[in-house]
Amino acid sequence: MGNRSTVQMVALVFGAIYLAVGVLGFLPFLGGSFTLTNTKLLGLFNINLLHNLVHVVIGIAGLAAVTSIPNARRFCQVVGVILLLLGVLGVFVANPLGLLYIGGLDIALHLVTGAVLAYFGFAATVSTRST
């Protein structure tokens, strides 16, 4: 793997997690209705097809961003801000435009992951480690 900065490792880890969560989120829809409502991943997080697709895209973007420190930093900045906005939006509007249900633990998850990504995107200093 070579030397990776902390921000690259953060992009890698969050990218892998979001990709896995996105793919796992599609499982309840296989062999059944694509219009399932009130479907939960692991019995905790509300999901729908669009939500899963967004997680897959975030995951792929995170994995692609590992190629350089500026790419990883930009990923953390952009996705961190988006997740923070979604978390705040979820506090006030549970189902914006009827597309994504954001409520309960989804709000906390988006706020925490958004804050971590934003920190590494904007505030963290660049350090490298050998992997």
PDB file of C-alpha atoms in Angstrom:
ATOM      1  CA  MET A   1       0.000   0.000   0.000  1.00  0.00           C
ATOM      2  CA  GLY A   2       2.880   2.385   0.573  1.00  0.00           C
ATOM      3  CA  ASN A   3       2.716   5.544   2.620  1.00  0.00           C
ATOM      4  CA  ARG A   4      -0.758   6.893   3.234  1.00  0.00           C
ATOM      5  CA  SER A   5      -1.633  10.071   5.039  1.00  0.00           C
ATOM      6  CA  THR A   6      -4.167  10.083   7.825  1.00  0.00           C
ATOM      7  CA  VAL A   7      -6.706  11.811   5.586  1.00  0.00           C
ATOM      8  CA  GLN A   8      -6.202   9.124   2.934  1.00  0.00           C
ATOM      9  CA  MET A   9      -6.786   6.408   5.532  1.00  0.00           C
ATOM     10  CA  VAL A  10      -9.949   8.189   6.688  1.00  0.00           C
ATOM     11  CA  ALA A  11     -11.205   8.352   3.087  1.00  0.00           C
ATOM     12  CA  LEU A  12     -10.357   4.667   2.630  1.00  0.00           C
ATOM     13  CA  VAL A  13     -12.091   3.517   5.820  1.00  0.00           C
ATOM     14  CA  PHE A  14     -15.202   5.656   5.366  1.00  0.00           C
ATOM     15  CA  GLY A  15     -15.346   4.787   1.674  1.00  0.00           C
ATOM     16  CA  ALA A  16     -15.214   1.070   2.434  1.00  0.00           C
ATOM     17  CA  ILE A  17     -17.814   1.346   5.190  1.00  0.00           C
ATOM     18  CA  TYR A  18     -20.233   3.417   3.112  1.00  0.00           C
ATOM     19  CA  LEU A  19     -19.830   1.086   0.131  1.00  0.00           C
ATOM     20  CA  ALA A  20     -20.491  -1.974   2.313  1.00  0.00           C
ATOM     21  CA  VAL A  21     -23.505  -0.351   3.982  1.00  0.00           C
ATOM     22  CA  GLY A  22     -24.872   0.701   0.597  1.00  0.00           C
ATOM     23  CA  VAL A  23     -24.538  -2.795  -0.849  1.00  0.00           C
ATOM     24  CA  LEU A  24     -25.981  -4.441   2.284  1.00  0.00           C
ATOM     25  CA  GLY A  25     -28.884  -2.019   2.126  1.00  0.00           C
ATOM     26  CA  PHE A  26     -29.977  -3.487  -1.202  1.00  0.00           C
ATOM     27  CA  LEU A  27     -30.387  -7.002   0.261  1.00  0.00           C
ATOM     28  CA  PRO A  28     -33.894  -6.490   1.706  1.00  0.00           C
ATOM     29  CA  PHE A  29     -35.061  -5.441  -1.767  1.00  0.00           C
ATOM     30  CA  LEU A  30     -33.781  -8.539  -3.611  1.00  0.00           C
ATOM     31  CA  GLY A  31     -36.511 -10.857  -4.806  1.00  0.00           C
ATOM     32  CA  GLY A  32     -39.172  -8.546  -3.493  1.00  0.00           C
ATOM     33  CA  SER A  33     -40.713  -5.181  -3.954  1.00  0.00           C
ATOM     34  CA  PHE A  34     -38.553  -2.196  -4.805  1.00  0.00           C
ATOM     35  CA  THR A  35     -41.103   0.022  -3.110  1.00  0.00           C
ATOM     36  CA  LEU A  36     -40.681  -1.335   0.406  1.00  0.00           C
ATOM     37  CA  THR A  37     -41.378   1.256   3.047  1.00  0.00           C
ATOM     38  CA  ASN A  38     -40.171   1.371   6.624  1.00  0.00           C
ATOM     39  CA  THR A  39     -37.298  -0.966   5.727  1.00  0.00           C
ATOM     40  CA  LYS A  40     -34.398  -0.921   8.172  1.00  0.00           C
ATOM     41  CA  LEU A  41     -30.785  -2.006   7.848  1.00  0.00           C
ATOM     42  CA  LEU A  42     -29.715  -4.073  10.864  1.00  0.00           C
ATOM     43  CA  GLY A  43     -33.068  -3.127  12.386  1.00  0.00           C
ATOM     44  CA  LEU A  44     -31.689   0.345  13.155  1.00  0.00           C
ATOM     45  CA  PHE A  45     -31.277   2.562  10.101  1.00  0.00           C
ATOM     46  CA  ASN A  46     -34.038   3.524   7.681  1.00  0.00           C
ATOM     47  CA  ILE A  47     -33.184   2.700   4.083  1.00  0.00           C
ATOM     48  CA  ASN A  48     -34.637   2.888   0.618  1.00  0.00           C
ATOM     49  CA  LEU A  49     -33.161   2.375  -2.824  1.00  0.00           C
ATOM     50  CA  LEU A  50     -32.066   6.000  -3.249  1.00  0.00           C
ATOM     51  CA  HIS A  51     -30.472   6.058   0.190  1.00  0.00           C
ATOM     52  CA  ASN A  52     -28.532   2.887  -0.653  1.00  0.00           C
ATOM     53  CA  LEU A  53     -27.433   4.310  -3.984  1.00  0.00           C
ATOM     54  CA  VAL A  54     -26.172   7.472  -2.265  1.00  0.00           C
ATOM     55  CA  HIS A  55     -24.165   5.334   0.171  1.00  0.00           C
ATOM     56  CA  VAL A  56     -22.658   3.312  -2.697  1.00  0.00           C
ATOM     57  CA  VAL A  57     -21.665   6.511  -4.536  1.00  0.00           C
ATOM     58  CA  ILE A  58     -20.104   7.951  -1.361  1.00  0.00           C
ATOM     59  CA  GLY A  59     -18.225   4.681  -0.845  1.00  0.00           C
ATOM     60  CA  ILE A  60     -16.864   4.581  -4.381  1.00  0.00           C
ATOM     61  CA  ALA A  61     -15.883   8.254  -4.155  1.00  0.00           C
ATOM     62  CA  GLY A  62     -14.041   7.602  -0.887  1.00  0.00           C
ATOM     63  CA  LEU A  63     -12.128   4.676  -2.341  1.00  0.00           C
ATOM     64  CA  ALA A  64     -11.266   6.673  -5.460  1.00  0.00           C
ATOM     65  CA  ALA A  65     -10.111   9.624  -3.342  1.00  0.00           C
ATOM     66  CA  VAL A  66      -7.351   7.591  -1.709  1.00  0.00           C
ATOM     67  CA  THR A  67      -5.087   8.199  -4.727  1.00  0.00           C
ATOM     68  CA  SER A  68      -3.766  11.496  -3.367  1.00  0.00           C
ATOM     69  CA  ILE A  69      -3.858  13.698  -0.296  1.00  0.00           C
ATOM     70  CA  PRO A  70      -5.695  16.551  -2.084  1.00  0.00           C
ATOM     71  CA  ASN A  71      -8.328  14.110  -3.392  1.00  0.00           C
ATOM     72  CA  ALA A  72      -8.810  12.549   0.039  1.00  0.00           C
ATOM     73  CA  ARG A  73      -9.023  15.960   1.677  1.00  0.00           C
ATOM     74  CA  ARG A  74     -11.593  17.153  -0.886  1.00  0.00           C
ATOM     75  CA  PHE A  75     -13.656  13.975  -0.361  1.00  0.00           C
ATOM     76  CA  CYS A  76     -13.663  14.551   3.396  1.00  0.00           C
ATOM     77  CA  GLN A  77     -14.605  18.203   2.951  1.00  0.00           C
ATOM     78  CA  VAL A  78     -17.429  17.703   0.455  1.00  0.00           C
ATOM     79  CA  VAL A  79     -18.950  14.546   1.917  1.00  0.00           C
ATOM     80  CA  GLY A  80     -18.492  15.819   5.478  1.00  0.00           C
ATOM     81  CA  VAL A  81     -20.431  19.002   4.743  1.00  0.00           C
ATOM     82  CA  ILE A  82     -23.150  17.105   2.847  1.00  0.00           C
ATOM     83  CA  LEU A  83     -23.607  14.618   5.696  1.00  0.00           C
ATOM     84  CA  LEU A  84     -23.713  17.411   8.268  1.00  0.00           C
ATOM     85  CA  LEU A  85     -26.368  19.199   6.209  1.00  0.00           C
ATOM     86  CA  LEU A  86     -28.392  15.982   5.861  1.00  0.00           C
ATOM     87  CA  GLY A  87     -28.171  15.418   9.606  1.00  0.00           C
ATOM     88  CA  VAL A  88     -29.366  18.937  10.387  1.00  0.00           C
ATOM     89  CA  LEU A  89     -32.073  18.692   7.718  1.00  0.00           C
ATOM     90  CA  GLY A  90     -33.232  15.409   9.261  1.00  0.00           C
ATOM     91  CA  VAL A  91     -33.845  17.185  12.569  1.00  0.00           C
ATOM     92  CA  PHE A  92     -36.388  19.469  10.908  1.00  0.00           C
ATOM     93  CA  VAL A  93     -37.697  17.438   7.944  1.00  0.00           C
ATOM     94  CA  ALA A  94     -37.786  13.654   8.246  1.00  0.00           C
ATOM     95  CA  ASN A  95     -38.536  12.984   4.582  1.00  0.00           C
ATOM     96  CA  PRO A  96     -37.274  15.811   2.353  1.00  0.00           C
ATOM     97  CA  LEU A  97     -39.155  15.791  -0.970  1.00  0.00           C
ATOM     98  CA  GLY A  98     -40.328  12.264  -0.184  1.00  0.00           C
ATOM     99  CA  LEU A  99     -37.002  10.867  -1.402  1.00  0.00           C
ATOM    100  CA  LEU A 100     -34.851  10.047   1.606  1.00  0.00           C
ATOM    101  CA  TYR A 101     -36.118   9.251   5.066  1.00  0.00           C
ATOM    102  CA  ILE A 102     -33.672  10.714   7.569  1.00  0.00           C
ATOM    103  CA  GLY A 103     -34.684  10.235  11.170  1.00  0.00           C
ATOM    104  CA  GLY A 104     -33.720   8.670  14.456  1.00  0.00           C
ATOM    105  CA  LEU A 105     -30.318   7.046  14.349  1.00  0.00           C
ATOM    106  CA  ASP A 106     -29.804   8.238  10.754  1.00  0.00           C
ATOM    107  CA  ILE A 107     -29.542  11.797  12.058  1.00  0.00           C
ATOM    108  CA  ALA A 108     -26.898  10.866  14.627  1.00  0.00           C
ATOM    109  CA  LEU A 109     -24.981   8.751  12.111  1.00  0.00           C
ATOM    110  CA  HIS A 110     -24.913  11.526   9.519  1.00  0.00           C
ATOM    111  CA  LEU A 111     -23.924  14.172  12.075  1.00  0.00           C
ATOM    112  CA  VAL A 112     -21.114  12.076  13.573  1.00  0.00           C
ATOM    113  CA  THR A 113     -19.673  10.831  10.280  1.00  0.00           C
ATOM    114  CA  GLY A 114     -20.070  14.292   8.765  1.00  0.00           C
ATOM    115  CA  ALA A 115     -18.221  15.880  11.673  1.00  0.00           C
ATOM    116  CA  VAL A 116     -15.374  13.351  11.512  1.00  0.00           C
ATOM    117  CA  LEU A 117     -14.984  13.750   7.747  1.00  0.00           C
ATOM    118  CA  ALA A 118     -15.215  17.550   7.948  1.00  0.00           C
ATOM    119  CA  TYR A 119     -12.568  17.590  10.673  1.00  0.00           C
ATOM    120  CA  PHE A 120     -10.123  15.573   8.585  1.00  0.00           C
ATOM    121  CA  GLY A 121     -10.995  17.561   5.479  1.00  0.00           C
ATOM    122  CA  PHE A 122     -10.640  21.023   6.957  1.00  0.00           C
ATOM    123  CA  ALA A 123      -8.783  20.993  10.278  1.00  0.00           C
ATOM    124  CA  ALA A 124      -6.476  17.998  10.533  1.00  0.00           C
ATOM    125  CA  THR A 125      -2.817  18.377   9.699  1.00  0.00           C
ATOM    126  CA  VAL A 126      -1.317  16.126   7.070  1.00  0.00           C
ATOM    127  CA  SER A 127       0.740  13.246   8.403  1.00  0.00           C
ATOM    128  CA  THR A 128       1.798  10.071   6.659  1.00  0.00           C
ATOM    129  CA  ARG A 129       2.242   6.587   7.932  1.00  0.00           C
ATOM    130  CA  SER A 130       3.689   3.508   6.380  1.00  0.00           C
ATOM    131  CA  THR A 131       1.111   0.776   5.759  1.00  0.00           C
TER     132      THR A 131
END
